[in-house]
Short mmCIF file of C-alpha atoms and ligand atoms in Angstrom, two decimals:
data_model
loop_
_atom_site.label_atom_id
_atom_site.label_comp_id
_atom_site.label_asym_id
_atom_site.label_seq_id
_atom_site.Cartn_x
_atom_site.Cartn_y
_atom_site.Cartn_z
CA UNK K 1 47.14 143.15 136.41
CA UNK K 2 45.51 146.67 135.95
CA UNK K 3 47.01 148.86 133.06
CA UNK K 4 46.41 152.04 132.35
CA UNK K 5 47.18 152.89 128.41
CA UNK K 6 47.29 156.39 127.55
CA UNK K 7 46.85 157.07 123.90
CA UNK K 8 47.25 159.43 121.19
CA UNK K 9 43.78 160.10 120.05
CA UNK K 10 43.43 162.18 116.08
CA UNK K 11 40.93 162.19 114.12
CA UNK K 12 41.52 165.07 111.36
CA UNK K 13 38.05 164.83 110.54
CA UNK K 14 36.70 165.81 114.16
CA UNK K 15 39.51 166.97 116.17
CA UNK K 16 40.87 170.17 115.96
CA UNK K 17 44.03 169.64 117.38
CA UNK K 18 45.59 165.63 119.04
CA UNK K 19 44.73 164.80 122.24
CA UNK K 20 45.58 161.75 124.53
CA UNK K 21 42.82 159.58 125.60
CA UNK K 22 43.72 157.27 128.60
CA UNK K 23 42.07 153.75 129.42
CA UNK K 24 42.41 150.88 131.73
CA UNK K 25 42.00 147.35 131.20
CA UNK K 26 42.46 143.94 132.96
CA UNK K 27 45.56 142.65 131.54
CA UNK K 28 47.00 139.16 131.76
CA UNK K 29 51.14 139.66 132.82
CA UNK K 30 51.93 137.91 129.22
CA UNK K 31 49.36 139.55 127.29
CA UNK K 32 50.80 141.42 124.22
CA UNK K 33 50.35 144.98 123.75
CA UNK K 34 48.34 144.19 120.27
CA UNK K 35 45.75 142.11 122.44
CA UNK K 36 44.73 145.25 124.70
CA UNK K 37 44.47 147.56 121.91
CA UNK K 38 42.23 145.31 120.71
CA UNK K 39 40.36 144.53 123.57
CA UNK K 40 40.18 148.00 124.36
CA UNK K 41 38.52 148.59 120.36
CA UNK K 42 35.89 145.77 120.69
CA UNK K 43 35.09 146.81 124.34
CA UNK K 44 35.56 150.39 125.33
CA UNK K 45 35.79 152.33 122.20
CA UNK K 46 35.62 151.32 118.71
CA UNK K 47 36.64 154.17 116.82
CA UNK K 48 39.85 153.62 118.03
CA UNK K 49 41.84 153.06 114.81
CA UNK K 50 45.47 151.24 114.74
CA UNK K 51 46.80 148.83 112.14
CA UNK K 52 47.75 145.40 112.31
CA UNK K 53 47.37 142.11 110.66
CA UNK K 54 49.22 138.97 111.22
CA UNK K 55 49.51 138.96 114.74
CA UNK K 56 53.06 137.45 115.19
CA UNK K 57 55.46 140.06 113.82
CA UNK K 58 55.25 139.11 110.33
CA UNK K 59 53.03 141.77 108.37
CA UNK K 60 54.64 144.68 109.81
CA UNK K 61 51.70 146.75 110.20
CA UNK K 62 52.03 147.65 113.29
CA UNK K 63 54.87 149.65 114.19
CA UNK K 64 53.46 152.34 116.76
CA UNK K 65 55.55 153.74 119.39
CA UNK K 66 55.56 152.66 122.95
CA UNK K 67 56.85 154.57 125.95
CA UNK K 68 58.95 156.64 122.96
CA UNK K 69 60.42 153.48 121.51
CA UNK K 70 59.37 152.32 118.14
CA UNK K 71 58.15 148.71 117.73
CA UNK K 72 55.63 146.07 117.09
CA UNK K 73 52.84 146.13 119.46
CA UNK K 74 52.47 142.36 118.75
CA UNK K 75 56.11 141.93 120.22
CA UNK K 76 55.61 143.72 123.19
CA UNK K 77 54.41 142.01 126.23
CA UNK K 78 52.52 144.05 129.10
CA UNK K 79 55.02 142.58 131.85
CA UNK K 80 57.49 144.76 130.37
CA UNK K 81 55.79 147.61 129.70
CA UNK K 82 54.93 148.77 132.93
CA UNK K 83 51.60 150.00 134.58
CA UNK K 84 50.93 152.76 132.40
CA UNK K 85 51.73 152.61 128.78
CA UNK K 86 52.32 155.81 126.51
CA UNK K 87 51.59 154.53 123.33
CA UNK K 88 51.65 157.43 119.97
CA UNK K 89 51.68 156.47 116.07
CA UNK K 90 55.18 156.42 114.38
CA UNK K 91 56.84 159.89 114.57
CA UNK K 92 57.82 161.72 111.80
CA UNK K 93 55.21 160.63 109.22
CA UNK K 94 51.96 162.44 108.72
CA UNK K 95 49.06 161.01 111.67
CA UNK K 96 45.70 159.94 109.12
CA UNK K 97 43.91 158.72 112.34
CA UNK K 98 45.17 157.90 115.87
CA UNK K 99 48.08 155.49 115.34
CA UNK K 100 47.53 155.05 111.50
CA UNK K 101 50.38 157.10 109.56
CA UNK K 102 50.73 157.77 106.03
CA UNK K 103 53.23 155.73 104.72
CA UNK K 104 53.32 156.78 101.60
CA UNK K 105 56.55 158.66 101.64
CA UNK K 106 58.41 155.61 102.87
CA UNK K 107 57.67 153.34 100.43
CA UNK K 108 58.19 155.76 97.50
CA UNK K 109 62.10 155.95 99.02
CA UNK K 110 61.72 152.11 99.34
CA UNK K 111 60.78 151.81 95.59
CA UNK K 112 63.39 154.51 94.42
CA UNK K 113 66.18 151.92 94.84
CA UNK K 114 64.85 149.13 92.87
CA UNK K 115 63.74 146.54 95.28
CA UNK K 116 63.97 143.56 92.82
CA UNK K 117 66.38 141.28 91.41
CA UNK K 118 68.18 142.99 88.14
CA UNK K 119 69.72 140.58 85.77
CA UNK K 120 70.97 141.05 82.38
CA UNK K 121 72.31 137.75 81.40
CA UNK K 122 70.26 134.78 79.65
CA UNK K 123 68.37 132.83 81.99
CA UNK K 124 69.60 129.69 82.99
CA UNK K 125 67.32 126.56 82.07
CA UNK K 126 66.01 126.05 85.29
CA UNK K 127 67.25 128.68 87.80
CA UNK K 128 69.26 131.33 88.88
CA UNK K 129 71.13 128.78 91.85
CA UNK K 130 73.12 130.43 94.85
CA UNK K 131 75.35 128.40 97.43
CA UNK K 132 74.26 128.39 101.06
CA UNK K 133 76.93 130.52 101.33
CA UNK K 134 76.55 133.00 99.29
CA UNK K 135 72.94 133.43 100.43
CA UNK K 136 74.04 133.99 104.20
CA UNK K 137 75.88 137.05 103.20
CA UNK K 138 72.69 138.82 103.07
CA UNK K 139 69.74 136.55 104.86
CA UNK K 140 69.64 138.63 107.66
CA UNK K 141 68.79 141.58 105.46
CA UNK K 142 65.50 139.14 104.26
CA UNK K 143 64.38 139.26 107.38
CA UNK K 144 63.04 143.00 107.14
CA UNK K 145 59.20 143.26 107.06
CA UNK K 146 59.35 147.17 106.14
CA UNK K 147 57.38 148.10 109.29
CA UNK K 148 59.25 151.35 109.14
CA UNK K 149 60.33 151.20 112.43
CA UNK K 150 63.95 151.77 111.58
CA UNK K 151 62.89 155.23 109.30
CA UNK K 152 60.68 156.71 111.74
CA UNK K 153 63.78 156.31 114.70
CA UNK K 154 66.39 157.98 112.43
CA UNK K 155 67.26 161.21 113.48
CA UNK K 156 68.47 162.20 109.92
CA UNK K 157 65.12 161.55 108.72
CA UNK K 158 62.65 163.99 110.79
CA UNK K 159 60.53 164.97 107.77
CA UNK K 160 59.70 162.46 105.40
CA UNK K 161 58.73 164.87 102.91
CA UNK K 162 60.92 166.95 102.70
CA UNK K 163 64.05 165.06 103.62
CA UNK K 164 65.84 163.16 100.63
CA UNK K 165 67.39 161.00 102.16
CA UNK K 166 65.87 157.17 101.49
CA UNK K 167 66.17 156.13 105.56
CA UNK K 168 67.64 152.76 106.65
CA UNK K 169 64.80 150.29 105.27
CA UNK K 170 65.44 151.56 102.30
CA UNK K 171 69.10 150.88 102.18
CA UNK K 172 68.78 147.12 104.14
CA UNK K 173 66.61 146.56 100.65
CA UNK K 174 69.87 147.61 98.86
CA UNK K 175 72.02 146.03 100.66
CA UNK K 176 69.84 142.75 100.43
CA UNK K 177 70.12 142.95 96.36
CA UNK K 178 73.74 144.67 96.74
CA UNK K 179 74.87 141.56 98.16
CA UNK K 180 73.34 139.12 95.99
CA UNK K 181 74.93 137.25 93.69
CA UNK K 182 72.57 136.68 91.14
CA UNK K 183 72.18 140.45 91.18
CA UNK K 184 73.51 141.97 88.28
CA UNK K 185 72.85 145.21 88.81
CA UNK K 186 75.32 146.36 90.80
CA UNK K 187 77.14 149.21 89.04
CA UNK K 188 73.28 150.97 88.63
CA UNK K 189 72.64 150.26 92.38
CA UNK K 190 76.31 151.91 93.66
CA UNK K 191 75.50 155.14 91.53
CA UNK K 192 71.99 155.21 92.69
CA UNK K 193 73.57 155.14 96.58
CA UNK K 194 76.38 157.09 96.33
CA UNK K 195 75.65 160.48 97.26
CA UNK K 196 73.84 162.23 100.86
CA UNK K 197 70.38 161.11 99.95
CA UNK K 198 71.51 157.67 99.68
CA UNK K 199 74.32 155.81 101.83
CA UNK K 200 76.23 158.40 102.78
CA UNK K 201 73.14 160.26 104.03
CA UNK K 202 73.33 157.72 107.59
CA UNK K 203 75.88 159.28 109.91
CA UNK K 204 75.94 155.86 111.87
CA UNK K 205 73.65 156.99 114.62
CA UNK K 206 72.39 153.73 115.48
CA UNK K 207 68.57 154.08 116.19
CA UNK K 208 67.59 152.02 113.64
CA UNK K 209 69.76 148.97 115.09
CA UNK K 210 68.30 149.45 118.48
CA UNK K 211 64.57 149.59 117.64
CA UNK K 212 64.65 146.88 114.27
CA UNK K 213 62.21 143.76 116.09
CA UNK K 214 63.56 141.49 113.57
CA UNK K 215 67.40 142.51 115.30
CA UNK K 216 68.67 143.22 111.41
CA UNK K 217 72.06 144.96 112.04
CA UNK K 218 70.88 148.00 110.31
CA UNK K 219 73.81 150.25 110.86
CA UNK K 220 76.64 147.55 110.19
CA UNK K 221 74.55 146.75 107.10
CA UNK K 222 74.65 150.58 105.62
CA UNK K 223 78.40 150.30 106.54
CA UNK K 224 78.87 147.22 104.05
CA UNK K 225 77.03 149.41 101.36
CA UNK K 226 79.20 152.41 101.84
CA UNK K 227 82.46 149.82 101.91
CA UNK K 228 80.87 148.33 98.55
CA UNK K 229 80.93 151.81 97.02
CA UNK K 230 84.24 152.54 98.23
CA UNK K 231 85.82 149.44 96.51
CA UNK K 232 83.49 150.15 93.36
CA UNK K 233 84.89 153.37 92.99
CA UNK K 234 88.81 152.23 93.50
CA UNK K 235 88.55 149.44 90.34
CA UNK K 236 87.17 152.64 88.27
FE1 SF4 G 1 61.43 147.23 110.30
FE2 SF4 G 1 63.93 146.33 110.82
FE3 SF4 G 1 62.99 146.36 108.29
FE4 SF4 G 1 63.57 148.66 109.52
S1 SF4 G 1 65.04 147.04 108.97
S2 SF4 G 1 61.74 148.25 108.30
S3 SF4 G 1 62.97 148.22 111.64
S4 SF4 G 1 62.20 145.15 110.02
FE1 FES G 2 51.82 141.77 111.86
FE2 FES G 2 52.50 142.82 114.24
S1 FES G 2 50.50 142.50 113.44
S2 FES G 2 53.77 142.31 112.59
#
Protein backbone atom coordinates (compact mmCIF):
# COMPACT_ATOMS: atom_id res chain seq x y z
CA UNK A 1 0.00 0.00 0.00
CA UNK A 2 0.95 3.74 -0.62
CA UNK A 3 1.30 5.94 2.61
CA UNK A 4 1.69 9.22 2.84
CA UNK A 5 3.49 10.30 6.37
CA UNK A 6 3.38 13.82 7.17
CA UNK A 7 5.93 14.87 9.69
CA UNK A 8 6.97 17.38 12.07
CA UNK A 9 10.21 18.62 10.72
CA UNK A 10 12.66 21.07 13.59
CA UNK A 11 15.79 21.60 13.47
CA UNK A 12 16.64 24.61 16.02
CA UNK A 13 19.82 24.93 14.42
CA UNK A 14 18.36 25.77 10.80
CA UNK A 15 14.77 26.34 11.10
CA UNK A 16 13.36 29.32 12.20
CA UNK A 17 10.16 28.24 13.15
CA UNK A 18 8.59 23.92 12.79
CA UNK A 19 7.32 22.93 9.77
CA UNK A 20 5.72 19.61 8.50
CA UNK A 21 7.47 17.75 5.86
CA UNK A 22 5.25 15.09 4.09
CA UNK A 23 6.54 11.77 2.32
CA UNK A 24 5.29 8.69 0.71
CA UNK A 25 6.51 5.31 0.77
CA UNK A 26 5.59 1.74 -0.36
CA UNK A 27 4.38 0.15 2.69
CA UNK A 28 3.73 -3.51 3.37
CA UNK A 29 -0.15 -3.69 5.24
CA UNK A 30 1.85 -5.21 8.47
CA UNK A 31 4.75 -3.06 8.32
CA UNK A 32 5.32 -1.14 11.64
CA UNK A 33 5.37 2.47 11.79
CA UNK A 34 9.24 2.28 13.13
CA UNK A 35 10.13 0.40 9.76
CA UNK A 36 8.95 3.43 7.45
CA UNK A 37 10.55 6.00 9.46
CA UNK A 38 13.37 4.19 8.88
CA UNK A 39 13.07 3.44 5.48
CA UNK A 40 12.14 6.82 4.84
CA UNK A 41 15.85 7.98 6.84
CA UNK A 42 18.08 5.54 4.83
CA UNK A 43 16.17 6.35 1.55
CA UNK A 44 14.60 9.73 1.18
CA UNK A 45 16.11 11.89 3.76
CA UNK A 46 18.64 11.22 6.30
CA UNK A 47 18.61 14.06 8.46
CA UNK A 48 15.51 12.96 9.59
CA UNK A 49 16.16 12.42 13.33
CA UNK A 50 13.77 10.12 15.68
CA UNK A 51 14.83 7.79 18.46
CA UNK A 52 14.57 4.26 18.87
CA UNK A 53 16.45 1.21 19.81
CA UNK A 54 15.21 -2.20 20.50
CA UNK A 55 12.74 -2.56 18.00
CA UNK A 56 10.04 -4.58 19.91
CA UNK A 57 8.68 -2.22 22.56
CA UNK A 58 11.21 -2.82 25.07
CA UNK A 59 13.71 0.29 25.20
CA UNK A 60 11.10 2.81 25.20
CA UNK A 61 12.72 5.22 23.06
CA UNK A 62 10.36 5.79 20.92
CA UNK A 63 7.32 7.28 22.11
CA UNK A 64 6.30 9.91 19.30
CA UNK A 65 2.82 10.77 18.67
CA UNK A 66 0.71 9.39 15.94
CA UNK A 67 -2.49 10.82 14.51
CA UNK A 68 -2.49 12.84 18.20
CA UNK A 69 -2.16 9.64 20.18
CA UNK A 70 0.97 8.95 22.06
CA UNK A 71 2.75 5.59 21.50
CA UNK A 72 5.48 3.40 20.31
CA UNK A 73 6.06 3.63 16.69
CA UNK A 74 7.40 0.03 16.91
CA UNK A 75 3.80 -1.03 18.13
CA UNK A 76 1.98 0.54 15.58
CA UNK A 77 1.23 -1.24 12.44
CA UNK A 78 0.48 0.78 9.08
CA UNK A 79 -2.92 -1.26 8.56
CA UNK A 80 -4.19 0.67 11.33
CA UNK A 81 -2.95 3.78 10.81
CA UNK A 82 -4.56 4.76 7.81
CA UNK A 83 -3.30 6.29 4.43
CA UNK A 84 -1.86 9.30 5.73
CA UNK A 85 -0.12 9.35 9.01
CA UNK A 86 0.36 12.63 11.20
CA UNK A 87 3.14 11.76 13.12
CA UNK A 88 4.78 14.90 15.80
CA UNK A 89 7.40 14.29 18.77
CA UNK A 90 5.86 13.90 22.32
CA UNK A 91 3.92 17.08 23.33
CA UNK A 92 4.65 18.99 26.12
CA UNK A 93 8.44 18.51 26.39
CA UNK A 94 10.91 20.79 24.71
CA UNK A 95 11.44 19.53 20.55
CA UNK A 96 15.77 19.17 20.32
CA UNK A 97 15.26 17.93 16.67
CA UNK A 98 12.19 16.63 14.77
CA UNK A 99 10.74 13.89 16.99
CA UNK A 100 13.67 13.88 19.56
CA UNK A 101 12.44 15.67 22.93
CA UNK A 102 14.31 16.60 25.87
CA UNK A 103 13.60 14.35 28.43
CA UNK A 104 15.36 15.65 30.90
CA UNK A 105 12.59 17.05 33.00
CA UNK A 106 10.91 13.67 33.18
CA UNK A 107 13.39 11.76 34.52
CA UNK A 108 14.48 14.33 37.15
CA UNK A 109 10.54 13.83 38.52
CA UNK A 110 11.25 10.07 37.94
CA UNK A 111 14.40 10.24 40.19
CA UNK A 112 12.74 12.64 42.83
CA UNK A 113 10.79 9.66 44.25
CA UNK A 114 13.51 7.26 44.83
CA UNK A 115 13.23 4.66 42.22
CA UNK A 116 15.12 1.90 44.17
CA UNK A 117 14.58 -0.56 46.76
CA UNK A 118 15.03 1.16 50.45
CA UNK A 119 15.78 -1.22 53.21
CA UNK A 120 16.93 -0.63 56.61
CA UNK A 121 17.08 -3.99 58.15
CA UNK A 122 20.24 -6.48 58.10
CA UNK A 123 20.48 -8.35 55.04
CA UNK A 124 19.43 -11.70 55.00
CA UNK A 125 22.24 -14.39 54.17
CA UNK A 126 21.25 -14.99 50.84
CA UNK A 127 18.29 -12.79 49.79
CA UNK A 128 15.65 -10.56 50.32
CA UNK A 129 12.77 -13.59 49.19
CA UNK A 130 9.09 -12.51 48.21
CA UNK A 131 6.09 -15.05 47.64
CA UNK A 132 4.60 -15.23 44.17
CA UNK A 133 2.07 -13.52 45.73
CA UNK A 134 3.25 -10.84 47.09
CA UNK A 135 5.17 -10.02 43.91
CA UNK A 136 1.84 -9.95 41.75
CA UNK A 137 0.60 -7.10 43.77
CA UNK A 138 2.79 -4.90 41.85
CA UNK A 139 4.24 -6.89 38.54
CA UNK A 140 2.18 -5.06 36.38
CA UNK A 141 3.74 -1.84 37.57
CA UNK A 142 7.38 -3.68 36.31
CA UNK A 143 6.21 -3.69 33.21
CA UNK A 144 6.77 0.21 32.62
CA UNK A 145 9.66 1.01 30.21
CA UNK A 146 9.49 4.93 31.10
CA UNK A 147 8.81 5.84 27.44
CA UNK A 148 6.97 8.80 28.84
CA UNK A 149 4.08 8.21 27.01
CA UNK A 150 1.80 8.34 30.01
CA UNK A 151 3.50 12.10 31.15
CA UNK A 152 3.36 13.66 27.90
CA UNK A 153 -0.80 12.57 27.62
CA UNK A 154 -1.58 14.05 31.08
CA UNK A 155 -3.44 17.03 30.91
CA UNK A 156 -2.23 18.15 34.42
CA UNK A 157 1.16 18.08 33.17
CA UNK A 158 1.29 20.65 30.06
CA UNK A 159 4.66 22.18 31.02
CA UNK A 160 7.20 20.02 32.24
CA UNK A 161 9.13 22.75 33.57
CA UNK A 162 7.28 24.52 35.18
CA UNK A 163 4.64 22.14 36.46
CA UNK A 164 5.52 20.27 39.85
CA UNK A 165 3.74 17.80 39.63
CA UNK A 166 5.93 14.29 39.08
CA UNK A 167 3.27 12.86 36.14
CA UNK A 168 2.02 9.24 36.18
CA UNK A 169 5.44 7.32 35.35
CA UNK A 170 6.65 8.75 38.06
CA UNK A 171 4.09 7.58 40.49
CA UNK A 172 3.69 3.74 38.70
CA UNK A 173 7.64 3.80 39.95
CA UNK A 174 6.16 4.54 43.45
CA UNK A 175 3.65 2.52 43.43
CA UNK A 176 5.98 -0.39 42.12
CA UNK A 177 8.33 0.13 45.42
CA UNK A 178 5.08 1.28 47.50
CA UNK A 179 3.83 -2.06 47.07
CA UNK A 180 6.77 -4.07 47.69
CA UNK A 181 7.36 -5.94 50.43
CA UNK A 182 10.85 -5.94 50.84
CA UNK A 183 10.50 -2.17 50.65
CA UNK A 184 11.10 -0.60 53.75
CA UNK A 185 10.73 2.64 53.00
CA UNK A 186 7.42 3.25 53.10
CA UNK A 187 6.70 5.97 55.68
CA UNK A 188 9.58 8.28 53.54
CA UNK A 189 7.78 7.34 50.25
CA UNK A 190 3.94 8.33 51.68
CA UNK A 191 5.38 11.82 52.85
CA UNK A 192 7.26 12.28 49.70
CA UNK A 193 3.60 11.65 47.75
CA UNK A 194 1.33 13.20 49.80
CA UNK A 195 0.74 16.56 48.69
CA UNK A 196 -0.49 18.23 44.82
CA UNK A 197 2.87 17.68 43.26
CA UNK A 198 2.76 14.16 44.11
CA UNK A 199 -0.42 11.74 44.24
CA UNK A 200 -2.89 13.95 44.80
CA UNK A 201 -1.67 16.10 41.89
CA UNK A 202 -3.67 13.26 39.24
CA UNK A 203 -7.32 14.23 39.15
CA UNK A 204 -8.06 10.67 37.60
CA UNK A 205 -8.28 11.87 34.05
CA UNK A 206 -7.35 8.76 32.51
CA UNK A 207 -4.99 9.57 29.51
CA UNK A 208 -2.28 7.90 30.78
CA UNK A 209 -4.34 4.47 31.01
CA UNK A 210 -5.49 4.84 27.49
CA UNK A 211 -2.17 5.57 25.72
CA UNK A 212 0.36 3.19 28.29
CA UNK A 213 1.55 0.29 25.26
CA UNK A 214 2.51 -1.92 28.00
CA UNK A 215 -1.65 -1.60 29.17
CA UNK A 216 -0.24 -0.73 32.98
CA UNK A 217 -3.47 0.46 34.73
CA UNK A 218 -1.97 3.77 35.36
CA UNK A 219 -4.90 5.53 36.88
CA UNK A 220 -6.15 2.54 39.15
CA UNK A 221 -2.48 2.31 40.15
CA UNK A 222 -2.24 6.20 41.43
CA UNK A 223 -5.60 5.32 43.14
CA UNK A 224 -3.86 2.44 45.27
CA UNK A 225 -1.11 5.09 46.20
CA UNK A 226 -3.54 7.70 47.29
CA UNK A 227 -5.62 4.69 49.28
CA UNK A 228 -2.03 3.74 50.79
CA UNK A 229 -1.67 7.30 52.08
CA UNK A 230 -5.05 7.45 53.30
CA UNK A 231 -4.63 4.33 55.57
CA UNK A 232 -0.98 5.62 56.49
CA UNK A 233 -2.32 8.64 57.75
CA UNK A 234 -5.42 6.92 59.86
CA UNK A 235 -2.74 4.49 62.04
CA UNK A 236 -0.90 8.02 62.81
FE1 LIG B 1 5.26 4.33 29.26
FE2 LIG B 1 3.20 3.05 30.46
FE3 LIG B 1 5.52 3.43 31.78
FE4 LIG B 1 3.92 5.51 31.27
S1 LIG B 1 3.43 3.75 32.60
S2 LIG B 1 6.15 5.47 31.01
S3 LIG B 1 3.09 4.97 29.26
S4 LIG B 1 5.20 2.20 29.93
FE1 LIG C 1 12.39 0.15 21.75
FE2 LIG C 1 10.18 0.88 20.39
S1 LIG C 1 12.25 0.91 19.71
S2 LIG C 1 10.36 0.34 22.47
Amino acid sequence: MNIKLKIFRFDPNNDERPYYQTFEIEADPMDRLLDCLNRIRWEQDPTLSFRMSCGHGVCGSDGIRINGICGLACQKLVKNLGEEVLIEPLPVFKVIKDLIVDLGPFFEKYHSIKPYLMTKSTPPEKERSQSPEEQHLFEEAIRCILCACCTASCPINQNPETTSYVGPAALVRSFRYLFDSRDEGSEERVSLLDNKDGAWGCQTLWKCTEVCPKEIPVTREIGRIKRRIYEAKQKK
